[in-house]
C-alpha positions as a Markdown table, in Angstrom:
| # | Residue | x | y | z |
|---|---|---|---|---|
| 1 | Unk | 51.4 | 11.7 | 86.9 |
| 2 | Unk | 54.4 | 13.5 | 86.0 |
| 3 | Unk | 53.8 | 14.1 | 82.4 |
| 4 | Unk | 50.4 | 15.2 | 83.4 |
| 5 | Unk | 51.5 | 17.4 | 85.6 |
| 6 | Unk | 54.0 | 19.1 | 83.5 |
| 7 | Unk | 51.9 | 19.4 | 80.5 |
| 8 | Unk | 49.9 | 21.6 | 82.7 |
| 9 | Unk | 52.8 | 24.3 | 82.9 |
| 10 | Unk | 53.0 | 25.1 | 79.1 |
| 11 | Unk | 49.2 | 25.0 | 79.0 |
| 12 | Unk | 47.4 | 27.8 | 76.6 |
| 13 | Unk | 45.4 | 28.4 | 79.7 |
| 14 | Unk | 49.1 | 28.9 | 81.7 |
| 15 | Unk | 50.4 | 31.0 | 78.9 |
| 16 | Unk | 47.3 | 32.8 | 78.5 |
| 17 | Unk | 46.5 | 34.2 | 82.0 |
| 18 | Unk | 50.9 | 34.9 | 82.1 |
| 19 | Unk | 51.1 | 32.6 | 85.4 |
| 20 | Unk | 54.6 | 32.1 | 85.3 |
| 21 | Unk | 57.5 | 34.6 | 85.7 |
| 22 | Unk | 60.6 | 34.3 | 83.2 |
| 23 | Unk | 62.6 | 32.0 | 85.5 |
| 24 | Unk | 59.8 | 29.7 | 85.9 |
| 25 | Unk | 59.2 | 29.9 | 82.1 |
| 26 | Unk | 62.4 | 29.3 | 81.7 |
| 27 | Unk | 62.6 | 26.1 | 83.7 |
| 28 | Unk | 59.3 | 25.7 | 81.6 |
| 29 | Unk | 60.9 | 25.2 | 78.9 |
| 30 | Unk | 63.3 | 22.7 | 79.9 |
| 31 | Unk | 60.9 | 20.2 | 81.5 |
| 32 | Unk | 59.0 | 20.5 | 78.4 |
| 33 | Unk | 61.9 | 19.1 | 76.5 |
| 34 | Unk | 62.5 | 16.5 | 78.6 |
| 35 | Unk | 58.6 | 16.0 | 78.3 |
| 36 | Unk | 58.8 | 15.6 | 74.6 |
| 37 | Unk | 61.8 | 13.1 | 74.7 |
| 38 | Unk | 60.2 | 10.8 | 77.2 |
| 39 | Unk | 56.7 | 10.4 | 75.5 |
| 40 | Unk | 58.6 | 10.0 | 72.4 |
| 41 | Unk | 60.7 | 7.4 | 73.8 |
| 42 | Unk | 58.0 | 5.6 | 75.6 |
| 43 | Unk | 55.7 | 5.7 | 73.0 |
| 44 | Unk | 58.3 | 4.5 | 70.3 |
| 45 | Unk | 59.3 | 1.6 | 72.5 |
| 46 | Unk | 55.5 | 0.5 | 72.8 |
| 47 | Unk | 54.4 | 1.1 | 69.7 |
| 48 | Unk | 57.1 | -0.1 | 67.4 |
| 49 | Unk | 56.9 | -2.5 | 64.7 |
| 50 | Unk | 54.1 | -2.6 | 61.3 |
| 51 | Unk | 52.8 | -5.7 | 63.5 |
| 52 | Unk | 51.6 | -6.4 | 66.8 |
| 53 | Unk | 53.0 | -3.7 | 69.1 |
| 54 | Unk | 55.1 | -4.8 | 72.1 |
| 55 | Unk | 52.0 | -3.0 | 74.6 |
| 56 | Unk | 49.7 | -5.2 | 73.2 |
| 57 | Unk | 51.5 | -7.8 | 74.6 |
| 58 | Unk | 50.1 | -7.8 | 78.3 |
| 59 | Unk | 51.7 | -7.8 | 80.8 |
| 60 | Unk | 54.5 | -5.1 | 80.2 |
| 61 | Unk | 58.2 | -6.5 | 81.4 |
| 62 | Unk | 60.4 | -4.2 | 82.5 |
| 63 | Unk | 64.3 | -4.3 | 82.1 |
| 64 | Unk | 64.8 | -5.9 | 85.5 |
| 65 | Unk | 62.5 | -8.4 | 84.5 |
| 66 | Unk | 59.2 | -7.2 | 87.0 |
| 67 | Unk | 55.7 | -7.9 | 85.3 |
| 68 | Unk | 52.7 | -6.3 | 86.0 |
| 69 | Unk | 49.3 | -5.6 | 84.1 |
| 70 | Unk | 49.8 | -2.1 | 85.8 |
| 71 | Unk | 52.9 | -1.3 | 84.3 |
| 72 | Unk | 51.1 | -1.7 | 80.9 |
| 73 | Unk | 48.4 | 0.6 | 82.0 |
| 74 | Unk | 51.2 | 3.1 | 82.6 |
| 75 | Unk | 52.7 | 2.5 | 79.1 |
| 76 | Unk | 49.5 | 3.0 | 77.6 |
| 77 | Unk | 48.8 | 6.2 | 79.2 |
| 78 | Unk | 52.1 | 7.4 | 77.7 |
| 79 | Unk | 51.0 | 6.0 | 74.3 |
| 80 | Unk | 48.1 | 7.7 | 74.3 |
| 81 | Unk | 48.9 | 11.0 | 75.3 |
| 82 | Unk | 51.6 | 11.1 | 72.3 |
| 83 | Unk | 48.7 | 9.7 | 70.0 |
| 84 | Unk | 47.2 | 12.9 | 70.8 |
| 85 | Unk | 50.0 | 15.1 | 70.3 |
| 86 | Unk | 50.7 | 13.6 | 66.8 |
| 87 | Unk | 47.0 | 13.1 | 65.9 |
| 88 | Unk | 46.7 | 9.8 | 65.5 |
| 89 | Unk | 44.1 | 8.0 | 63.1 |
| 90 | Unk | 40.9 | 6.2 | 65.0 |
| 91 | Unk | 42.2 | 2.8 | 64.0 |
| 92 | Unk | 45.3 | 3.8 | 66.4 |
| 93 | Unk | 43.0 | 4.8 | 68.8 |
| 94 | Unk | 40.8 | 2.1 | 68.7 |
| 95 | Unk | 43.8 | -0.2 | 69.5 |
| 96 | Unk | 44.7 | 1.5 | 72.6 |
| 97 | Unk | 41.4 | 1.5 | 73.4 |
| 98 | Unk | 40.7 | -2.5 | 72.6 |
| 99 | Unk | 44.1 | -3.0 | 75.1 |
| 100 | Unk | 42.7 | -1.0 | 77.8 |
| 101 | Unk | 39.2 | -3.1 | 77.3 |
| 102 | Unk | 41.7 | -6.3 | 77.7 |
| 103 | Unk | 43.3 | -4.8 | 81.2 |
| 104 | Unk | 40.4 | -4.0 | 82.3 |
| 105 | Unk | 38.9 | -7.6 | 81.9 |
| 106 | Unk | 42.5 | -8.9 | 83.7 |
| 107 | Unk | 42.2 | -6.3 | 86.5 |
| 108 | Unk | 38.3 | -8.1 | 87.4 |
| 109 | Unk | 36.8 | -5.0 | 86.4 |
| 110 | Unk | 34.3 | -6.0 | 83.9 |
| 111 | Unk | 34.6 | -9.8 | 84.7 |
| 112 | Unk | 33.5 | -11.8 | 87.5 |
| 113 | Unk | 36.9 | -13.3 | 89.6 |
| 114 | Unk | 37.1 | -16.1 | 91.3 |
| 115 | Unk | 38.1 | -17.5 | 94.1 |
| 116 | Unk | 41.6 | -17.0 | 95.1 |
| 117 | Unk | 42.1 | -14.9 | 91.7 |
| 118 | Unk | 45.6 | -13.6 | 92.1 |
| 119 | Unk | 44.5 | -10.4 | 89.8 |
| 120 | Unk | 42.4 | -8.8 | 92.7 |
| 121 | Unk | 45.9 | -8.0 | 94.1 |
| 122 | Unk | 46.2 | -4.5 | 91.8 |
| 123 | Unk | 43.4 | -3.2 | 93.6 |
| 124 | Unk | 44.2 | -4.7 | 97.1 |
| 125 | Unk | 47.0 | -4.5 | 98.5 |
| 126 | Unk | 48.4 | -2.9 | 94.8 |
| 127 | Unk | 51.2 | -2.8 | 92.8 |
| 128 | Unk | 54.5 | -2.9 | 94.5 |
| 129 | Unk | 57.2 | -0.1 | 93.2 |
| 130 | Unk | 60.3 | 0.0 | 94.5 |
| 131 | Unk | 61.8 | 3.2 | 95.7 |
| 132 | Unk | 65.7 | 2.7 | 94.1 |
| 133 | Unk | 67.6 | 5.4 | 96.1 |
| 134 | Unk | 66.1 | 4.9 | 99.2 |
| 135 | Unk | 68.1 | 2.9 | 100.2 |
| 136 | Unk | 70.8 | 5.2 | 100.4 |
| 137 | Unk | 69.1 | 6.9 | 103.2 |
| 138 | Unk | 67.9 | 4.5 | 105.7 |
| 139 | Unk | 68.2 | 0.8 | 106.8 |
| 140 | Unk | 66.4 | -1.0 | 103.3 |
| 141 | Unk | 64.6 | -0.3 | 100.1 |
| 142 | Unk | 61.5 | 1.7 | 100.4 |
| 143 | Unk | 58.5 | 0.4 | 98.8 |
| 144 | Unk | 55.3 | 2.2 | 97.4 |
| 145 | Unk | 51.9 | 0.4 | 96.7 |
| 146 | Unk | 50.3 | 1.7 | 94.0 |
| 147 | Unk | 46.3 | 0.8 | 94.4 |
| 148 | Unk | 44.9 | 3.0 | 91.9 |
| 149 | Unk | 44.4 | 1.1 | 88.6 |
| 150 | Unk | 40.6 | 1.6 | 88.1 |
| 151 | Unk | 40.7 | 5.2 | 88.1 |
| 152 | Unk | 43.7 | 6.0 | 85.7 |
| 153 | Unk | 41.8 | 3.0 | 83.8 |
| 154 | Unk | 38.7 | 5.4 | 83.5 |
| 155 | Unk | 41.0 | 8.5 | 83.2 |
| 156 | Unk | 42.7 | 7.0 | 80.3 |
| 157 | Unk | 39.7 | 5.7 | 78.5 |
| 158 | Unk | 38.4 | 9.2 | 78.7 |
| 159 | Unk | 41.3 | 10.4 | 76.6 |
| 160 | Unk | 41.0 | 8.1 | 74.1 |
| 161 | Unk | 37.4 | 8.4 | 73.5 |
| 162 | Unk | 38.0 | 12.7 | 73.4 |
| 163 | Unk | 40.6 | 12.2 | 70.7 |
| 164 | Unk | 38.2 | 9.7 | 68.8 |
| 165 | Unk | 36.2 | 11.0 | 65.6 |
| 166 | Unk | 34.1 | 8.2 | 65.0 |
| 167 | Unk | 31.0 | 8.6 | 67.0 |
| 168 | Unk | 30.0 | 4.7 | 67.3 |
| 169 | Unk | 33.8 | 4.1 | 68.4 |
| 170 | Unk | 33.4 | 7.1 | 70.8 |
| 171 | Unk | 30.0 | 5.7 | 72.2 |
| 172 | Unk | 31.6 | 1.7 | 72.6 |
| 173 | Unk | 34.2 | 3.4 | 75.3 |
| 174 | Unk | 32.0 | 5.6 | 77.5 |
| 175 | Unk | 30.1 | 2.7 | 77.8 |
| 176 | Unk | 33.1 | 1.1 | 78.7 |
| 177 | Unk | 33.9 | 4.2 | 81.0 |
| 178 | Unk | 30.1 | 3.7 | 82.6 |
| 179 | Unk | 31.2 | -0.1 | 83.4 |
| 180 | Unk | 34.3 | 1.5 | 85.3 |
| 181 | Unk | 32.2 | 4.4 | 87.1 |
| 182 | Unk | 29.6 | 1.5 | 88.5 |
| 183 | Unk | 33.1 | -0.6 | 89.6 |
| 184 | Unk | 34.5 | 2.8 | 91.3 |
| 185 | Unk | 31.1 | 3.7 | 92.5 |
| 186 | Unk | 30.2 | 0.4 | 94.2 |
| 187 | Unk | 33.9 | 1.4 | 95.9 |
| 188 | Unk | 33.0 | 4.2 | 97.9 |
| 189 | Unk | 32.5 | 4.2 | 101.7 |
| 190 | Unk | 29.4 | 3.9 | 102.7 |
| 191 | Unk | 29.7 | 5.2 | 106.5 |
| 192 | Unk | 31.5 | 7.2 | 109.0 |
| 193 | Unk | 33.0 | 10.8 | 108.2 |
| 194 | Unk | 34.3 | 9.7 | 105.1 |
| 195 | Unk | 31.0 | 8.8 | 103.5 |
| 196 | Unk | 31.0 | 8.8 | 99.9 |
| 197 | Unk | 35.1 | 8.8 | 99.5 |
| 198 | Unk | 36.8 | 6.3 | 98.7 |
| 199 | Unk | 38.4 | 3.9 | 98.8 |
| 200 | Unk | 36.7 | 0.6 | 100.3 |
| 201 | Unk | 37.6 | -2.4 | 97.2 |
| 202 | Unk | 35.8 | -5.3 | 99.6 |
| 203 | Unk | 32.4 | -3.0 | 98.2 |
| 204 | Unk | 33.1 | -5.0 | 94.8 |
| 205 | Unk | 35.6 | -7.7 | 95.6 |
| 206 | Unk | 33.8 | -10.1 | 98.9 |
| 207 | Unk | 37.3 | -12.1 | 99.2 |
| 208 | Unk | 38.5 | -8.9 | 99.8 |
| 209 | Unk | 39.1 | -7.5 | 103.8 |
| 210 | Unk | 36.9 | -4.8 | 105.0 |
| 211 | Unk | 39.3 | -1.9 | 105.8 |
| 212 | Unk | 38.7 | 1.0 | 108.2 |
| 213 | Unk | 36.1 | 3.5 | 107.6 |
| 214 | Unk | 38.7 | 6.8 | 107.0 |
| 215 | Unk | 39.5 | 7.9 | 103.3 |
| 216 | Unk | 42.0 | 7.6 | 101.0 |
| 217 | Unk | 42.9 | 10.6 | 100.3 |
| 218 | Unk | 45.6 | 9.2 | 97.3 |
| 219 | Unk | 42.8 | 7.2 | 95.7 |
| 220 | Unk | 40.2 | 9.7 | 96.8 |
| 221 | Unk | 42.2 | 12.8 | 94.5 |
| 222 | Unk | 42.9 | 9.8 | 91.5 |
| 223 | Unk | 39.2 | 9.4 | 91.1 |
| 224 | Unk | 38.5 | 13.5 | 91.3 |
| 225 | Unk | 40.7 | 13.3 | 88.0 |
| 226 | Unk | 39.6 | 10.7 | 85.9 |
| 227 | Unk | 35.7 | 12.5 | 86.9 |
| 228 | Unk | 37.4 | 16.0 | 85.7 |
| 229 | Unk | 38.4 | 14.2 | 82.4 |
| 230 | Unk | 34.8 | 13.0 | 82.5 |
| 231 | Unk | 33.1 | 16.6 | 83.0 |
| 232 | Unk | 36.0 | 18.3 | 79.7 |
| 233 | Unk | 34.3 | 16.2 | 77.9 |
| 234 | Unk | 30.7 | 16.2 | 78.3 |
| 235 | Unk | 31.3 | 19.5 | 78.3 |
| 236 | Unk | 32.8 | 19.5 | 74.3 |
| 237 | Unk | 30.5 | 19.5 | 71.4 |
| 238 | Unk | 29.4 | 15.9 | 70.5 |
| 239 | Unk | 30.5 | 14.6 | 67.8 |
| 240 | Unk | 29.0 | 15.4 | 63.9 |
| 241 | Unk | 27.9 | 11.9 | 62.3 |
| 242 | Unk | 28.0 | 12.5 | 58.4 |
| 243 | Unk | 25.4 | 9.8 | 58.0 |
| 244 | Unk | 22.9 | 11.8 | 60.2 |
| 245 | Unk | 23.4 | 15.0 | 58.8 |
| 246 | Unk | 22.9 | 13.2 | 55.4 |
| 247 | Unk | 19.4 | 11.8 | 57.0 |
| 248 | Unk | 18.8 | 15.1 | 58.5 |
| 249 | Unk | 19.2 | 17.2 | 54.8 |
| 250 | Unk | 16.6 | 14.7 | 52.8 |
| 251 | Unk | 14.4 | 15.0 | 55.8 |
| 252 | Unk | 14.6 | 19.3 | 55.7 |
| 253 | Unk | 14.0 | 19.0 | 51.7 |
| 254 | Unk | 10.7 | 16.8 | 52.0 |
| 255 | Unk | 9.2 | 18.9 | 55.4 |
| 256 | Unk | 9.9 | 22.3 | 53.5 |
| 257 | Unk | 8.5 | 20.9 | 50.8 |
| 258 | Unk | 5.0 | 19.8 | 52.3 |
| 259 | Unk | 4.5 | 22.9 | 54.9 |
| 260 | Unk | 4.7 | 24.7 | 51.3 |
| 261 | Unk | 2.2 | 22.6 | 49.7 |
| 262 | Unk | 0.3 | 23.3 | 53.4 |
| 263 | Unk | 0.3 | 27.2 | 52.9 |
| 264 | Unk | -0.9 | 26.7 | 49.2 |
| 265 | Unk | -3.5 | 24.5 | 50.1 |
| 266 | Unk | -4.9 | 27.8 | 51.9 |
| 267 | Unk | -4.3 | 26.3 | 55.9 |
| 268 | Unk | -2.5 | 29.9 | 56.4 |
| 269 | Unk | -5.6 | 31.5 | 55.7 |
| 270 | Unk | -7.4 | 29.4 | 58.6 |
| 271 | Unk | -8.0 | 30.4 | 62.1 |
| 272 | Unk | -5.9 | 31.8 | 64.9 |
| 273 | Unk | -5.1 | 27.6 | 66.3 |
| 274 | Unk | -4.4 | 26.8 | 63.0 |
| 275 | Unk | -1.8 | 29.5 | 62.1 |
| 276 | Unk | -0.3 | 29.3 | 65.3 |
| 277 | Unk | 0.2 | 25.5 | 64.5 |
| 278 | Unk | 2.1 | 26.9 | 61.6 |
| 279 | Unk | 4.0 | 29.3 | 62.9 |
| 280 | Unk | 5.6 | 26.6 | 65.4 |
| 281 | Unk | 6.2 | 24.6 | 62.1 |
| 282 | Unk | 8.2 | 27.0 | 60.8 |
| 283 | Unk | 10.0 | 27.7 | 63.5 |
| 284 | Unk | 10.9 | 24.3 | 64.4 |
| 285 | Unk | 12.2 | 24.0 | 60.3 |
| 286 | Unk | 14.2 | 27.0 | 60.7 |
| 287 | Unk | 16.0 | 25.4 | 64.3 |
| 288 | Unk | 16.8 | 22.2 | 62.4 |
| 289 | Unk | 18.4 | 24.1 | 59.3 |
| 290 | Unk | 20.4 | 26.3 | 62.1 |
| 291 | Unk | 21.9 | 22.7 | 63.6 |
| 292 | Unk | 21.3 | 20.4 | 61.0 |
| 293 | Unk | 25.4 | 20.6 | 60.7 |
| 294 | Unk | 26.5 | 20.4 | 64.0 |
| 295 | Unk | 23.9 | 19.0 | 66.2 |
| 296 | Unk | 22.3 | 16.5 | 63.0 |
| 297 | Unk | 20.6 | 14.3 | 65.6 |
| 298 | Unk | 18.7 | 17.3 | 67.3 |
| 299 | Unk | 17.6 | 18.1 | 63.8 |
| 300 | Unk | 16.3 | 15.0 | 62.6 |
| 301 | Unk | 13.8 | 15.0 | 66.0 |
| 302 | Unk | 12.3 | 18.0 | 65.3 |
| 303 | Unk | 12.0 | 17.2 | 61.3 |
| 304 | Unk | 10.0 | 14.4 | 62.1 |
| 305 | Unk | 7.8 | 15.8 | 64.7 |
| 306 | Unk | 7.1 | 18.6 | 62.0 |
| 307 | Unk | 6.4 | 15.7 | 59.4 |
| 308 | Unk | 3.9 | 13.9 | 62.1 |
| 309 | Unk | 1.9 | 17.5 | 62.4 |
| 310 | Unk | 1.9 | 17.9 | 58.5 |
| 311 | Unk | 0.7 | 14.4 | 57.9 |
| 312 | Unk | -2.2 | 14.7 | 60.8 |
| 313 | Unk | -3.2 | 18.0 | 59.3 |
| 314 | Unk | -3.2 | 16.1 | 55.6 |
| 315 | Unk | -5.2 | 12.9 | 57.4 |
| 316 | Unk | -7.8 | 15.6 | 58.5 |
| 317 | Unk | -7.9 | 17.3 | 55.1 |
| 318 | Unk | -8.6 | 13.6 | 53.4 |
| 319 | Unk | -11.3 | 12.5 | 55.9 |
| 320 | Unk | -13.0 | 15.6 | 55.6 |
| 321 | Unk | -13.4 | 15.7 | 51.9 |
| 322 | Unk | -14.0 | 11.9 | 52.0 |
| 323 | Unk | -18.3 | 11.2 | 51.1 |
């Protein structure tokens, strides 16, 4: 949440619209140093070795010997934002985003638990981090459950697929992500003033207790994010696929082609239906050769609706001149 947070303050949109003054640019500057180091640190540590890297080996142990599937989702999320910063291959990607498949399948998420299944413990009561310090100010050790595993799942899954350029790998995790949005979605609460917040776990997990009907604000916010990561990128242009735009170019060549032999054959000479039939042939044409590069898919769908009109329109020809 940190390194989230702070990436925000150096920002193009920050530096654009000048939000900070020179003091807090200067302090800027300093936390994004100390940004730097950590997710190079971090991601070093979890990533190291030509082999298996240590992340992949769930669950994550810290240096006073706690273990926790959560702590490797945390690991993860640091791995993967420095993927990005260093612009990591798809085969890189595609680990992190086979290891976030794996916690996912711990955490009950995409599999069925059963009964007794120590795992549903992230979600309810969560993760257990000790507050070191706090004891310093009061009778004992402060403690902070941390419940909110499924939505920085999603969130994270999210950033790996907007990094990915492979389209079929990109497609394999938001269906992943749309298995994590039904778990979050079957979450929410269902009545009271808090109606469609969240966070109510027993809605998936029946072993679990029913809790009281007001919101979690905490889970309610971690949710909010990982949709925001959803909407940057829907929002973004999808993805080119070389292998449609090839389909898409042999499909322009051989519809060009006919609607030429169509205007020779003397069908622009027809009637008023029949040239307007042509006239939205050619426009349809020119639209696929304007997108053909970046939207190949979209071109290929109006190629060959353009090739079904020319064919019926050559079918008619034939039977007509057929004894």
């Amino acid at each position: 949440m940190a390194l989230d947070a702070i990436e925000g303050l150096f920002s193009e949109r920050t530096r654009l619209l000048a939000l900070l003054n020179e003091e807090q640019q200067r302090l800027a500057r300093a936390l994004q140093l100390r940004w730097d180091l950590t997710q190079t640190y971090w991601s070093t540590i979890a990533s190291f070795g030509g082999g298996r890297w240590p992340v992949e080996d769930i669950p994550w142990r810290t240096t006073d010997g706690l273990e926790s599937d959560y702590f490797s989702l945390l690991v993860t999320a640091v791995t993967a934002q420095d993927l990005a910063n260093r612009r990591a291959t798809d085969s890189d990607l595609a680990r992190v985003g086979d290891l976030l498949a794996e916690l996912a399948n711990r955490a009950r998420i995409t599999r069925r638990p059963y009964a007794d299944d120590d795992a549903l413990t992230m979600h309810y009561p969560g993760v257990e981090l000790h507050l070191v310090g706090s004891e310093e100010l009061g009778p004992a050790r402060l403690a902070w459950l941390a419940a909110d595993f499924s939505p920085l799942l999603m969130k994270r899954t999210l950033r790996i697929a907007e990094m990915m350029h492979d389209p079929e790998r990109r497609g394999q995790l938001l269906r992943f992500v749309d298995t994590i949005w039904d778990h979050l979605s079957r979450r929410r609460l269902r009545d009271g003033a808090a109606r469609d917040l969240w966070d109510q776990p027993a809605g998936v997990y029946g072993q679990l207790p029913v809790q009281d009907e007001a919101a979690s604000w905490y889970y309610t916010e971690r949710v909010v994010e990982s949709l925001t990561a959803a909407a940057r990128l829907v929002s973004r242009p999808p993805l080119k696929s070389e292998r449609a735009s090839g389909i898409a170019d042999d499909l322009l060549t051989e519809a060009e082609h006919l609607y030429d032999q169509e205007l020779l054959s003397g069908s622009g000479e027809a009637g008023p239906a029949m040239r307007r039939v042509l006239h939205t042939m050619r426009l349809s044409l020119e639209r696929a050769r304007s997108i053909r590069t970046t939207r190949p898919a979209t071109a290929v769908a109006l190629i060959s609706e353009v090739l079904r009109d020319l064919d019926g329109l050559a079918a008619a020809r034939r039977d007509a001149q057929t004894p």
